[in-house]
Short mmCIF file of C-alpha atoms (C1' of nucleotides) in Angstrom, two decimals:
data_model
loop_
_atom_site.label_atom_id
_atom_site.label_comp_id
_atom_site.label_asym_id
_atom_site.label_seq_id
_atom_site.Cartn_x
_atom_site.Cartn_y
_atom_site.Cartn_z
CA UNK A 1004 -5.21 84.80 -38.97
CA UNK A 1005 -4.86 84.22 -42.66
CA UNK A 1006 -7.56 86.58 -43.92
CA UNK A 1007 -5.86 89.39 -41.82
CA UNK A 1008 -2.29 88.80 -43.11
CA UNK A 1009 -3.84 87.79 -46.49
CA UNK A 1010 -5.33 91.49 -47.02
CA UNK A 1011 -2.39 93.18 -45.45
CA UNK A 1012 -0.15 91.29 -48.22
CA UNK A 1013 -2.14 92.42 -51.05
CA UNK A 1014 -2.25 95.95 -49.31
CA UNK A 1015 1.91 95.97 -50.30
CA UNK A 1016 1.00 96.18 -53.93
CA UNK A 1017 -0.22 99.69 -52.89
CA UNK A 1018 -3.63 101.36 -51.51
CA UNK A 1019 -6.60 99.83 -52.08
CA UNK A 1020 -10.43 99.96 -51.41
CA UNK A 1021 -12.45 97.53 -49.68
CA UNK A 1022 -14.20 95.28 -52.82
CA UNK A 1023 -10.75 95.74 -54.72
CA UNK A 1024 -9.85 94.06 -51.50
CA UNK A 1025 -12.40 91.10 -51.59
CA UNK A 1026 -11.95 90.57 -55.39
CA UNK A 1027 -7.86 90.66 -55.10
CA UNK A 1028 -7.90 88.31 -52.66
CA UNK A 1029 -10.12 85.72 -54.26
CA UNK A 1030 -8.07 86.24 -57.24
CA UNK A 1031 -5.03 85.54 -55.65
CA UNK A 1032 -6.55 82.66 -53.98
CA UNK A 1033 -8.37 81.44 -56.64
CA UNK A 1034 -11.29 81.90 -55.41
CA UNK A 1035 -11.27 78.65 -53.59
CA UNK A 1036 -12.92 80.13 -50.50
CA UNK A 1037 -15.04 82.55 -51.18
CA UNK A 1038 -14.70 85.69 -48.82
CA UNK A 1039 -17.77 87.67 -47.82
CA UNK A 1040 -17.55 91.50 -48.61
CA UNK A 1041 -18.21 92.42 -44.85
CA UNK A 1042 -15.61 90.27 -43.81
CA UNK A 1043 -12.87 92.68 -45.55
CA UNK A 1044 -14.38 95.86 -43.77
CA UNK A 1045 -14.48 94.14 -40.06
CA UNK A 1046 -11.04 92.83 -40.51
CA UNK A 1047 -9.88 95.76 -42.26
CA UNK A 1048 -10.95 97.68 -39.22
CA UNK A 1049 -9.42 95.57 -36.73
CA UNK A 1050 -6.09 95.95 -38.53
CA UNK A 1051 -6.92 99.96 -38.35
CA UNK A 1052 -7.58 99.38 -34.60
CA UNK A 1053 -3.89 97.89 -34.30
CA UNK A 1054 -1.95 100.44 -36.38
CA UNK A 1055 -1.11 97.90 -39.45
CA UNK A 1056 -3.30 100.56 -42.05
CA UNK A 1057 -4.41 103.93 -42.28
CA UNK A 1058 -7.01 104.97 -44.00
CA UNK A 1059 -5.89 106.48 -47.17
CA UNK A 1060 -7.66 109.09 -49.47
CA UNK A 1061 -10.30 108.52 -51.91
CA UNK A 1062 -9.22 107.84 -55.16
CA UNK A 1063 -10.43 109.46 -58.24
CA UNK A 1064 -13.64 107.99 -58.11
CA UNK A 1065 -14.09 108.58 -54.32
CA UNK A 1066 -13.63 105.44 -52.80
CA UNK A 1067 -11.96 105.28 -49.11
CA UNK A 1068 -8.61 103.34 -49.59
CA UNK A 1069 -6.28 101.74 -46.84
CA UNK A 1070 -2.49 102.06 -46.95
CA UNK A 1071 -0.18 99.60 -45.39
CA UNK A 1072 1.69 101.23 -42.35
CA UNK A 1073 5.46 100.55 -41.14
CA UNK A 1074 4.13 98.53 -38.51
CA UNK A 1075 2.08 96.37 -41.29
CA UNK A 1076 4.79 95.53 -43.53
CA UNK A 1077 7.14 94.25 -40.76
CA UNK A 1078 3.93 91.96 -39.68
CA UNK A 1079 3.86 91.03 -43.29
CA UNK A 1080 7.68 90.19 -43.32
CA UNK A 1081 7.56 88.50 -40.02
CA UNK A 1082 4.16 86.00 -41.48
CA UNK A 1083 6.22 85.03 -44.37
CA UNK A 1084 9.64 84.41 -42.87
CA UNK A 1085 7.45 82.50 -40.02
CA UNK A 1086 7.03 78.54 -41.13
CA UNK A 1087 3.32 77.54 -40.15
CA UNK A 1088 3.27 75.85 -37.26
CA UNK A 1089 1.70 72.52 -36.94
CA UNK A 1090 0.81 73.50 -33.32
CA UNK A 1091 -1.01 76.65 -34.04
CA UNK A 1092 -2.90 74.92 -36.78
CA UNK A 1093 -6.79 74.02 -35.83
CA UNK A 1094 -7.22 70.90 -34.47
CA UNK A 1095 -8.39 68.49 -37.09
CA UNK A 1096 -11.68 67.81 -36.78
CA UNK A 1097 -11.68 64.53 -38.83
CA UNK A 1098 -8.78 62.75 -37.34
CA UNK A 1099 -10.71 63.69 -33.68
CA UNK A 1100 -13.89 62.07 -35.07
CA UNK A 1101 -12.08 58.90 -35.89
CA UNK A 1102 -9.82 58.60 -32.77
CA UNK A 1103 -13.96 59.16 -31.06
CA UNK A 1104 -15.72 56.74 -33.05
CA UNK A 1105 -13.61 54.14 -32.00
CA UNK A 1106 -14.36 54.53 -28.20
CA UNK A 1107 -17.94 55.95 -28.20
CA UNK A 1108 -20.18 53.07 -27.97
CA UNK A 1109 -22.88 52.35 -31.16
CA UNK A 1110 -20.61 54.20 -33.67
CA UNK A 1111 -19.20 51.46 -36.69
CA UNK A 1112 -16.31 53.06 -37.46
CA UNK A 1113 -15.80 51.06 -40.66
CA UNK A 1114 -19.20 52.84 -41.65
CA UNK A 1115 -17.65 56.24 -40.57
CA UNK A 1116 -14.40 55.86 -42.64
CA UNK A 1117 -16.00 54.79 -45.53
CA UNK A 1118 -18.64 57.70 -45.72
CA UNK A 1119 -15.76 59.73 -45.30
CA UNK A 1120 -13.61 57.96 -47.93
CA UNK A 1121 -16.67 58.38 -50.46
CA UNK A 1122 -16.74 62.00 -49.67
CA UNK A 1123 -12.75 63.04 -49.91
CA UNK A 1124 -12.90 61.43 -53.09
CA UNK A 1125 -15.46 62.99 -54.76
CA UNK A 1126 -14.17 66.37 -53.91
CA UNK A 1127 -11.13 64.78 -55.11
CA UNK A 1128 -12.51 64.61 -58.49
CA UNK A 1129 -13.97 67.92 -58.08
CA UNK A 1130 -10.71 69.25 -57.59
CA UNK A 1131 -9.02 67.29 -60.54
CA UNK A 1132 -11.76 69.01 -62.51
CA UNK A 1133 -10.94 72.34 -61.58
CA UNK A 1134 -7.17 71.87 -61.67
CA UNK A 1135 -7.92 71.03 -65.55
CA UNK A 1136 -9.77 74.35 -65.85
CA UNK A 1137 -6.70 76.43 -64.24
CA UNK A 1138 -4.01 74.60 -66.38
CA UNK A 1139 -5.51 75.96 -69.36
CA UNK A 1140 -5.45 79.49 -67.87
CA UNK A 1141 -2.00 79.26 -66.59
CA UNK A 1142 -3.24 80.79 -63.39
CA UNK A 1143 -0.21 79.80 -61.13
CA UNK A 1144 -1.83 81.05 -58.08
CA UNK A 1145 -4.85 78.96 -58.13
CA UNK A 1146 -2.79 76.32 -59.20
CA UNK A 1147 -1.09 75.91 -56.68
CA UNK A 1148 -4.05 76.38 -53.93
CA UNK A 1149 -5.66 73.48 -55.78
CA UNK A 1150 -2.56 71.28 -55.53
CA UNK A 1151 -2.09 71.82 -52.39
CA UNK A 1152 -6.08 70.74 -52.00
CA UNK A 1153 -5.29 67.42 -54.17
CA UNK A 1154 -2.49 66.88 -51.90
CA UNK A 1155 -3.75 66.88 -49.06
CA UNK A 1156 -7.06 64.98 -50.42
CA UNK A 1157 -4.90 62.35 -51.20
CA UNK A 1158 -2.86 61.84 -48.47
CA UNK A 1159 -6.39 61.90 -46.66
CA UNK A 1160 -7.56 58.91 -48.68
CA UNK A 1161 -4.46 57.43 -48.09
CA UNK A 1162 -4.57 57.81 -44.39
CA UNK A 1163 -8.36 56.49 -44.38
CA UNK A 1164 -7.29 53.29 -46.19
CA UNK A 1165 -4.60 52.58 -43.32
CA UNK A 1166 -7.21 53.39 -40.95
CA UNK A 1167 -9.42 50.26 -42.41
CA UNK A 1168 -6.78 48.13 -42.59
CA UNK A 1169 -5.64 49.02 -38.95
CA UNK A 1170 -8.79 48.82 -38.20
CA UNK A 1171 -9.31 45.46 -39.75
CA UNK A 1172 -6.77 43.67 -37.96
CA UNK A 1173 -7.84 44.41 -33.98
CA UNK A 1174 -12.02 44.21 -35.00
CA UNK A 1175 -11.99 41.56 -37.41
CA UNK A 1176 -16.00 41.19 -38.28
CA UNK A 1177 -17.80 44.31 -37.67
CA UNK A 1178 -20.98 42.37 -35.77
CA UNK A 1179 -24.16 42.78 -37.68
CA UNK A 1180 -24.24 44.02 -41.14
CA UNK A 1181 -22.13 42.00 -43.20
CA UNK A 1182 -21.78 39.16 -45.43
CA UNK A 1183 -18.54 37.95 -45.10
CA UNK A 1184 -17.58 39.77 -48.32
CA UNK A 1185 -15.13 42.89 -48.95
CA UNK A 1186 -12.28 41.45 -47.26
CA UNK A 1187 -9.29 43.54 -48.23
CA UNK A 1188 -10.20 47.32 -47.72
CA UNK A 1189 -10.85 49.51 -50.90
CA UNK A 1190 -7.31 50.45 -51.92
CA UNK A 1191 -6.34 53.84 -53.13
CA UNK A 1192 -7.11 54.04 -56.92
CA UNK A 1193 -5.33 57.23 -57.85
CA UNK A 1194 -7.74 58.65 -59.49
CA UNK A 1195 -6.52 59.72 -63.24
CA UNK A 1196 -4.63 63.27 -63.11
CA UNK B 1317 -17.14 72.60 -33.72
CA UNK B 1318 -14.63 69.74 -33.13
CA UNK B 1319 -14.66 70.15 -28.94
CA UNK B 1320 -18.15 70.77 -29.09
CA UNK B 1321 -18.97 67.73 -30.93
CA UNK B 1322 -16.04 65.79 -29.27
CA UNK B 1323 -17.20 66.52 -25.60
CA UNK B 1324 -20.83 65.35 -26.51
CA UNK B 1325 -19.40 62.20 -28.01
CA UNK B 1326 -17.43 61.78 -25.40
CA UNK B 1327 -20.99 62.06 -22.63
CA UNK B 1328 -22.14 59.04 -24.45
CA UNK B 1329 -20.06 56.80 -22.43
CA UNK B 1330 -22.32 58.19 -19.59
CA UNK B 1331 -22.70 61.63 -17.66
CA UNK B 1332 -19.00 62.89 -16.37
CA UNK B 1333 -17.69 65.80 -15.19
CA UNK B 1334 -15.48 68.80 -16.41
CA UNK B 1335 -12.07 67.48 -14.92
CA UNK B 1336 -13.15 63.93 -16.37
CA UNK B 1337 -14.51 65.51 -20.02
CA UNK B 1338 -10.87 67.34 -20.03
CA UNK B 1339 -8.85 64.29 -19.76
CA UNK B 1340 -11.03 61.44 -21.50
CA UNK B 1341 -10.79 64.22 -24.48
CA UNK B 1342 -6.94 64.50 -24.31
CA UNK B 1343 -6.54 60.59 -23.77
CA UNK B 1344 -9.00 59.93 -26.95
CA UNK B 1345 -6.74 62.21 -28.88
CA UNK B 1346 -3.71 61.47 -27.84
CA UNK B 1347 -3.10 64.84 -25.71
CA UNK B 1348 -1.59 66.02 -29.36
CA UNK B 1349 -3.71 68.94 -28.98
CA UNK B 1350 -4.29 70.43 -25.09
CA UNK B 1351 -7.16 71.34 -24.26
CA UNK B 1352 -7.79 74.25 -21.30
CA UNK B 1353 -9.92 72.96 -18.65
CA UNK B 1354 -11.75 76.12 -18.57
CA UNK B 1355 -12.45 75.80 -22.39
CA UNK B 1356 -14.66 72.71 -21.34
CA UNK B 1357 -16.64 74.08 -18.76
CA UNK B 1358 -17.77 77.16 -21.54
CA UNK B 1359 -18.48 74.61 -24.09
CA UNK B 1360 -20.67 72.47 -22.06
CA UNK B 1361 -22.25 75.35 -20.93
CA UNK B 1362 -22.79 76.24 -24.45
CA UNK B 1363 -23.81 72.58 -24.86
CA UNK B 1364 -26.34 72.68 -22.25
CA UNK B 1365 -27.48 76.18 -23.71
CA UNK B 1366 -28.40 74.34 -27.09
CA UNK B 1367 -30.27 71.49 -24.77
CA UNK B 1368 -27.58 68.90 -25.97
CA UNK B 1369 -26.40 68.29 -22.61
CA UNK B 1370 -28.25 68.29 -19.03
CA UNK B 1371 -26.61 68.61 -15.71
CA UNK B 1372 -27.03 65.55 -13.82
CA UNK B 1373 -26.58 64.79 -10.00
CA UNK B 1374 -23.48 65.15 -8.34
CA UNK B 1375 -21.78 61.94 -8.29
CA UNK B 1376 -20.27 59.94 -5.22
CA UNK B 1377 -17.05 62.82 -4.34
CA UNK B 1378 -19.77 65.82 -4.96
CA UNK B 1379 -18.30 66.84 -8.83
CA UNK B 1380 -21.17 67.95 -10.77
CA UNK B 1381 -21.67 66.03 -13.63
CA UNK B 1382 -23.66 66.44 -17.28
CA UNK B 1383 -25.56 64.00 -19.05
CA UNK B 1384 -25.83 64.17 -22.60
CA UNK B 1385 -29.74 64.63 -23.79
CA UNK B 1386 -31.83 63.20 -26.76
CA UNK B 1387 -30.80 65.60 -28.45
CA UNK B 1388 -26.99 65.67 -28.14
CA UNK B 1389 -27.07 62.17 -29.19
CA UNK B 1390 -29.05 62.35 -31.64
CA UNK B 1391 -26.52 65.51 -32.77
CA UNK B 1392 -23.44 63.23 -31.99
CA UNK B 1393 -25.04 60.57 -34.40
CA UNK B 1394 -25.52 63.05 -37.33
CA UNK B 1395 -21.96 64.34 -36.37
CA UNK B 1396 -20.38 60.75 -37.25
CA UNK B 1397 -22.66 60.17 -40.11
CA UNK B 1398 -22.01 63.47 -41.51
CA UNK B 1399 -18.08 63.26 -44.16
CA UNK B 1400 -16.12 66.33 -42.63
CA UNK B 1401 -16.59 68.44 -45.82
CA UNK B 1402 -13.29 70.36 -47.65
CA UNK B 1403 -15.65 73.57 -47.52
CA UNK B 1404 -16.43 73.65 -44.18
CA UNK B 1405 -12.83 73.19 -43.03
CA UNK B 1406 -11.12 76.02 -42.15
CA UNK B 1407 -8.51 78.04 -44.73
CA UNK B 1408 -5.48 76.63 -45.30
CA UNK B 1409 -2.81 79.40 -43.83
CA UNK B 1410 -0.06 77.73 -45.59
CA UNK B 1411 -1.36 77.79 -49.31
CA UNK B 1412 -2.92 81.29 -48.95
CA UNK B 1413 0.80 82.31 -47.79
CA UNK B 1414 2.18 80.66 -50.77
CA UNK B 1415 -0.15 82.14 -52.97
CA UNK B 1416 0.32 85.76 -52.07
CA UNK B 1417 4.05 85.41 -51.42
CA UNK B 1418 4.17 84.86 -55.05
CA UNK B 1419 2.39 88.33 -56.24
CA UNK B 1420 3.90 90.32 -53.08
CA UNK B 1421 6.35 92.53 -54.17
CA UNK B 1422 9.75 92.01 -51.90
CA UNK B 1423 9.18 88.56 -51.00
CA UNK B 1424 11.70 85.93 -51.81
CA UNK B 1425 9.11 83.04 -52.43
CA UNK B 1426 11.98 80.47 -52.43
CA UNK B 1427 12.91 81.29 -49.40
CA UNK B 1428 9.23 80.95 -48.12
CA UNK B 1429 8.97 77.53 -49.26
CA UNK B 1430 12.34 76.49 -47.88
CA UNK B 1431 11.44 77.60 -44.60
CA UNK B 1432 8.55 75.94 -44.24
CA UNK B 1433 10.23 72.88 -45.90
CA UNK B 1434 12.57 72.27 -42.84
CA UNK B 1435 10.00 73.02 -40.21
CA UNK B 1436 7.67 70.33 -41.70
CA UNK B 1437 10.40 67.98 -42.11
CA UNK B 1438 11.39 68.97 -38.43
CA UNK B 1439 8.02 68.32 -37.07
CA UNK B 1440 7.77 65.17 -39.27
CA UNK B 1441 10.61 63.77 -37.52
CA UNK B 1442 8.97 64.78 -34.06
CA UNK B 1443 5.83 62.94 -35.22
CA UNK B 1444 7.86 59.37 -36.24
CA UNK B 1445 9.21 60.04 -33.36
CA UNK B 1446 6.35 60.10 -30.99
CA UNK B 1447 4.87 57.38 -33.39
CA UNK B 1448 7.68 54.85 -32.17
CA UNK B 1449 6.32 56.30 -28.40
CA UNK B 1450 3.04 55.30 -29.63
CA UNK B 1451 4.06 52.19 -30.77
CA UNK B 1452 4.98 50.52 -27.66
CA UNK B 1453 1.56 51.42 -26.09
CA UNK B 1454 -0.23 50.67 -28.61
CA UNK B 1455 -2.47 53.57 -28.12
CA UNK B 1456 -4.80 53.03 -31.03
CA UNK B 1457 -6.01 56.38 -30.92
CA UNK B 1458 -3.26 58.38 -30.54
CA UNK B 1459 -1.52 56.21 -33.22
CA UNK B 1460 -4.36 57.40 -35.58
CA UNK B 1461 -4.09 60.90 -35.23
CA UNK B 1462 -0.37 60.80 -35.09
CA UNK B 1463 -0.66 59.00 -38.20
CA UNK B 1464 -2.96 61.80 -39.72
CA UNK B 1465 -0.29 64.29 -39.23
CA UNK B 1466 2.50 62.32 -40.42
CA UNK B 1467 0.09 61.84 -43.42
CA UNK B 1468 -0.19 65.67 -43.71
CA UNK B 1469 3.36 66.54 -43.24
CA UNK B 1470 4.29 64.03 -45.81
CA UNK B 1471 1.78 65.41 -48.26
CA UNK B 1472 2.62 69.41 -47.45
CA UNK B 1473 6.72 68.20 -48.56
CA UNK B 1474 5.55 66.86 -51.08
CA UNK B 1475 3.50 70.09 -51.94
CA UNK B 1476 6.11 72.15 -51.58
CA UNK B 1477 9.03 70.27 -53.64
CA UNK B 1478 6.14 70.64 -56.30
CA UNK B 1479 5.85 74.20 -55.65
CA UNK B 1480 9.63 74.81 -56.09
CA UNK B 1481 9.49 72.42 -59.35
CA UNK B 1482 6.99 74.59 -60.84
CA UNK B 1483 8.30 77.85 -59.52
CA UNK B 1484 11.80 77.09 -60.95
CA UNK B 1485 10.44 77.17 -64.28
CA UNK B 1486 8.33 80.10 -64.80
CA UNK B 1487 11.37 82.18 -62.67
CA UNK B 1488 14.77 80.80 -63.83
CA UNK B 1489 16.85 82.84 -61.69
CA UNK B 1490 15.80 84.64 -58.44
CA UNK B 1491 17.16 88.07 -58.95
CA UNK B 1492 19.85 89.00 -56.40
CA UNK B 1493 21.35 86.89 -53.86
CA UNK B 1494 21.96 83.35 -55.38
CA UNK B 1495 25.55 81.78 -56.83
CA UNK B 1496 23.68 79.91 -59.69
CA UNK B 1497 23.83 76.46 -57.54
CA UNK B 1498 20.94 74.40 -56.03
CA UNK B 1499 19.53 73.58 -59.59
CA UNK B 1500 17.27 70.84 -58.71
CA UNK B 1501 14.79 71.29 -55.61
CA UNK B 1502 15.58 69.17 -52.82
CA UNK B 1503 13.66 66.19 -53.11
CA UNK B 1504 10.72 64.58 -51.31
CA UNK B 1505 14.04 62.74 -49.40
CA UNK B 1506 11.02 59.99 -47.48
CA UNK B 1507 11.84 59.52 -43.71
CA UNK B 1508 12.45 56.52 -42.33
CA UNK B 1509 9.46 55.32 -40.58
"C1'" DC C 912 2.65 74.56 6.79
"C1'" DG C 913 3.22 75.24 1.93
"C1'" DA C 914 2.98 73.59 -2.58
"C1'" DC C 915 0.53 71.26 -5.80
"C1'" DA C 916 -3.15 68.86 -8.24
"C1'" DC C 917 -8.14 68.66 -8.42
"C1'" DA C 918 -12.40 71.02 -9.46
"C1'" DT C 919 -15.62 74.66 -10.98
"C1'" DG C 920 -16.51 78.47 -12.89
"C1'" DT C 921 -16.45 83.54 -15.08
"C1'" DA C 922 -14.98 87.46 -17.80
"C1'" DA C 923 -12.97 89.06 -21.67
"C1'" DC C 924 -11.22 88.88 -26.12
"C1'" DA C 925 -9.94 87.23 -30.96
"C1'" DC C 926 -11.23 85.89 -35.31
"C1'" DG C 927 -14.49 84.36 -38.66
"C1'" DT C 928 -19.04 84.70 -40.45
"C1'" DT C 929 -23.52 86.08 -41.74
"C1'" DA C 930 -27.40 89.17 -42.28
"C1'" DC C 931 -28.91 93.44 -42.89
"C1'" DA C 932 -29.21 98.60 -44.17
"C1'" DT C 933 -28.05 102.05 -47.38
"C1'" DG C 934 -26.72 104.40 -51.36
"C1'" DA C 935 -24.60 105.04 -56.21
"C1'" DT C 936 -24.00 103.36 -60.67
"C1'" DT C 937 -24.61 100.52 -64.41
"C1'" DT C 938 -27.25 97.83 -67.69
"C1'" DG C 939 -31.02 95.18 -69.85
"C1'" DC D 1116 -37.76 101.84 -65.25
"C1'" DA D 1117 -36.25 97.78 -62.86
"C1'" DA D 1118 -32.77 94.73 -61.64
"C1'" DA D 1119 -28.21 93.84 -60.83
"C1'" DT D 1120 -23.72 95.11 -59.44
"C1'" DC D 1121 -20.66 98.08 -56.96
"C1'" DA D 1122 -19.47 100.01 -52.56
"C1'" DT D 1123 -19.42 100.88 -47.57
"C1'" DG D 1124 -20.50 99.80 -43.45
"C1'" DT D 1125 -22.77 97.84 -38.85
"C1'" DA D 1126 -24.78 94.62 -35.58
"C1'" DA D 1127 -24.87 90.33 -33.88
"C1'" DC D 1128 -23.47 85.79 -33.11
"C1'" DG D 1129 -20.48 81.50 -32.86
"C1'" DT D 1130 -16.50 79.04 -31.48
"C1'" DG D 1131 -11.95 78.91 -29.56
"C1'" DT D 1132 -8.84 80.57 -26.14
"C1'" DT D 1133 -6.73 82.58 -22.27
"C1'" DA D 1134 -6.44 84.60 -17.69
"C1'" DC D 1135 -8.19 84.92 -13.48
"C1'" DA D 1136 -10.82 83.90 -8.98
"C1'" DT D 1137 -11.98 80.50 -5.75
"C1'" DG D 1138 -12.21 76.51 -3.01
"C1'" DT D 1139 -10.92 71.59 -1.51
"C1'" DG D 1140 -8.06 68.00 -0.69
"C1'" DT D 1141 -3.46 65.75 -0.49
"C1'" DC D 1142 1.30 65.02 0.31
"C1'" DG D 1143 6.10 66.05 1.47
#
DNA sequence: CGACACATGTAACACGTTACATGATTTG
DNA sequence: CAAATCATGTAACGTGTTACATGTGTCG
């Protein structure tokens, strides 16, 4: 539901038009996740189906604008006096591969969390990157999008690492593909920031 | 695609049923996230749609079982060698709140964050709690994806103490309703564990 | 017997997502 | 002029999710 209460949000600031729509919302975002252009006009249309806009008149260049109705501000009001809910978040797809590999027979796990380790970090550097880019521009929205990325990147990492170890203590050698070596598991290495 | 991919891994063990897929996926992840029974029987369907899966003979008590094809493990393989990437996941409804509550006109963005604040730190304490639970069974499984969450919520407080850092400095004083107290944001305050 | 868990499905819907069709307007 | 961007929409599909219908077996 975030696309649907994200566009009704922006639709407080006052009437707007569909690509006004897609382009305020990537701004305001960031532009982290790109949002198609057809995406804005179905959901746009579902929130017309259930009374939260109207559609308003053309501006002065004759594009079709959508106001915000009564009913759509108090849904905006209720989203951001309601906390998230860890329940009616998606089901983590990572954490369900892990708690998988380690019962589905001819998966190596260590392999699993360490393709996965190599990944999250990258990204986290990626992120880092881009988090350089928006300091310069002050953008506080984006800022704080990517933060929230690098937070959770990290505390991903983090939770890999005590996977291995965890790991490392009830399957001590991982059968066939090792030397011996890499006893301790890669540790964290905070990457700069 | 986490059930999808879940259920399929879950076939490697050998063919099951519905009932059985239901409860070997709740068991592998700890029951954290319930899953309908009639959700399975529409994904395998799907499953066997896509050739991934094959129904197989009944077993001993008559339940009509699937067996996972050639394809599905060869899917299930590329699923666990495949890093969950940061694009594909789903947006994050929190930050995208966060973000807009900070251009929407009439929203208290303090007040955002502190909400959400106490109903992490609530369901953080739910999640050490169940940990402990966890603990004594030594579930390793369950403890993992617990363990992801606590990881989460720990990273999301810390997000939004940051949030209210930076917030307090580029708006001094929220407007209205506020006695000039509360200078400094909460802080991270770590939970036991 | 009645309630309850087991077991299998189906129908319907929600949201997100992409691909495509169609014009108008701008710009190299 | 041609290409790109702006702008509006529609059709179709995918997964996730719930509600319901149905039947069997078990247990108090």
């Amino acid at each position: 539901m975030s696309i649907r209460h994200g566009l009704l949000a922006l639709l407080e600031h006052g009437p707007k038009y569909g690509y006004q729509l897609r382009s305020d919302f990537e701004a305001a975002t960031g532009a982290t996740w790109p949002l198609n252009v057809g995406q804005v006009y179905t959901t746009v249309a579902r929130l017309e189906r259930d009374g939260l806009v109207q559609p308003g008149e053309s501006d002065a260049e004759g594009r079709v604008t959508y106001r915000i109705t009564e009913g759509g501000r108090h849904e905006v009001t209720q989203w951001f006096a309601t906390p998230v809910a860890r329940q009616g978040r998606p089901r983590d797809e990572l954490a369900i591969k892990l708690a998988l590999a380690l019962t589905t027979p001819g998966v190596d796990v260590h392999r699993v969390v360490q393709t996965q380790r190599t990944a999250t970090l990258r990204s986290l550097q990626e992120l880092t990157r881009l988090k350089a880019h928006a300091d310069e521009r002050s953008d506080v929205a984006w800022l704080l999008v990517l933060e929230s990325m690098i937070f959770q990147a990290e505390a991903e990492i983090r939770w890999l690492d005590h996977c291995e170890t965890r790991l490392a203590v009830s399957a001590p050698a991982p059968g066939s593909t090792r030397p011996a070596s890499a006893k301790a598991p890669r540790r964290a290495t905070e990457v700069s920031r």
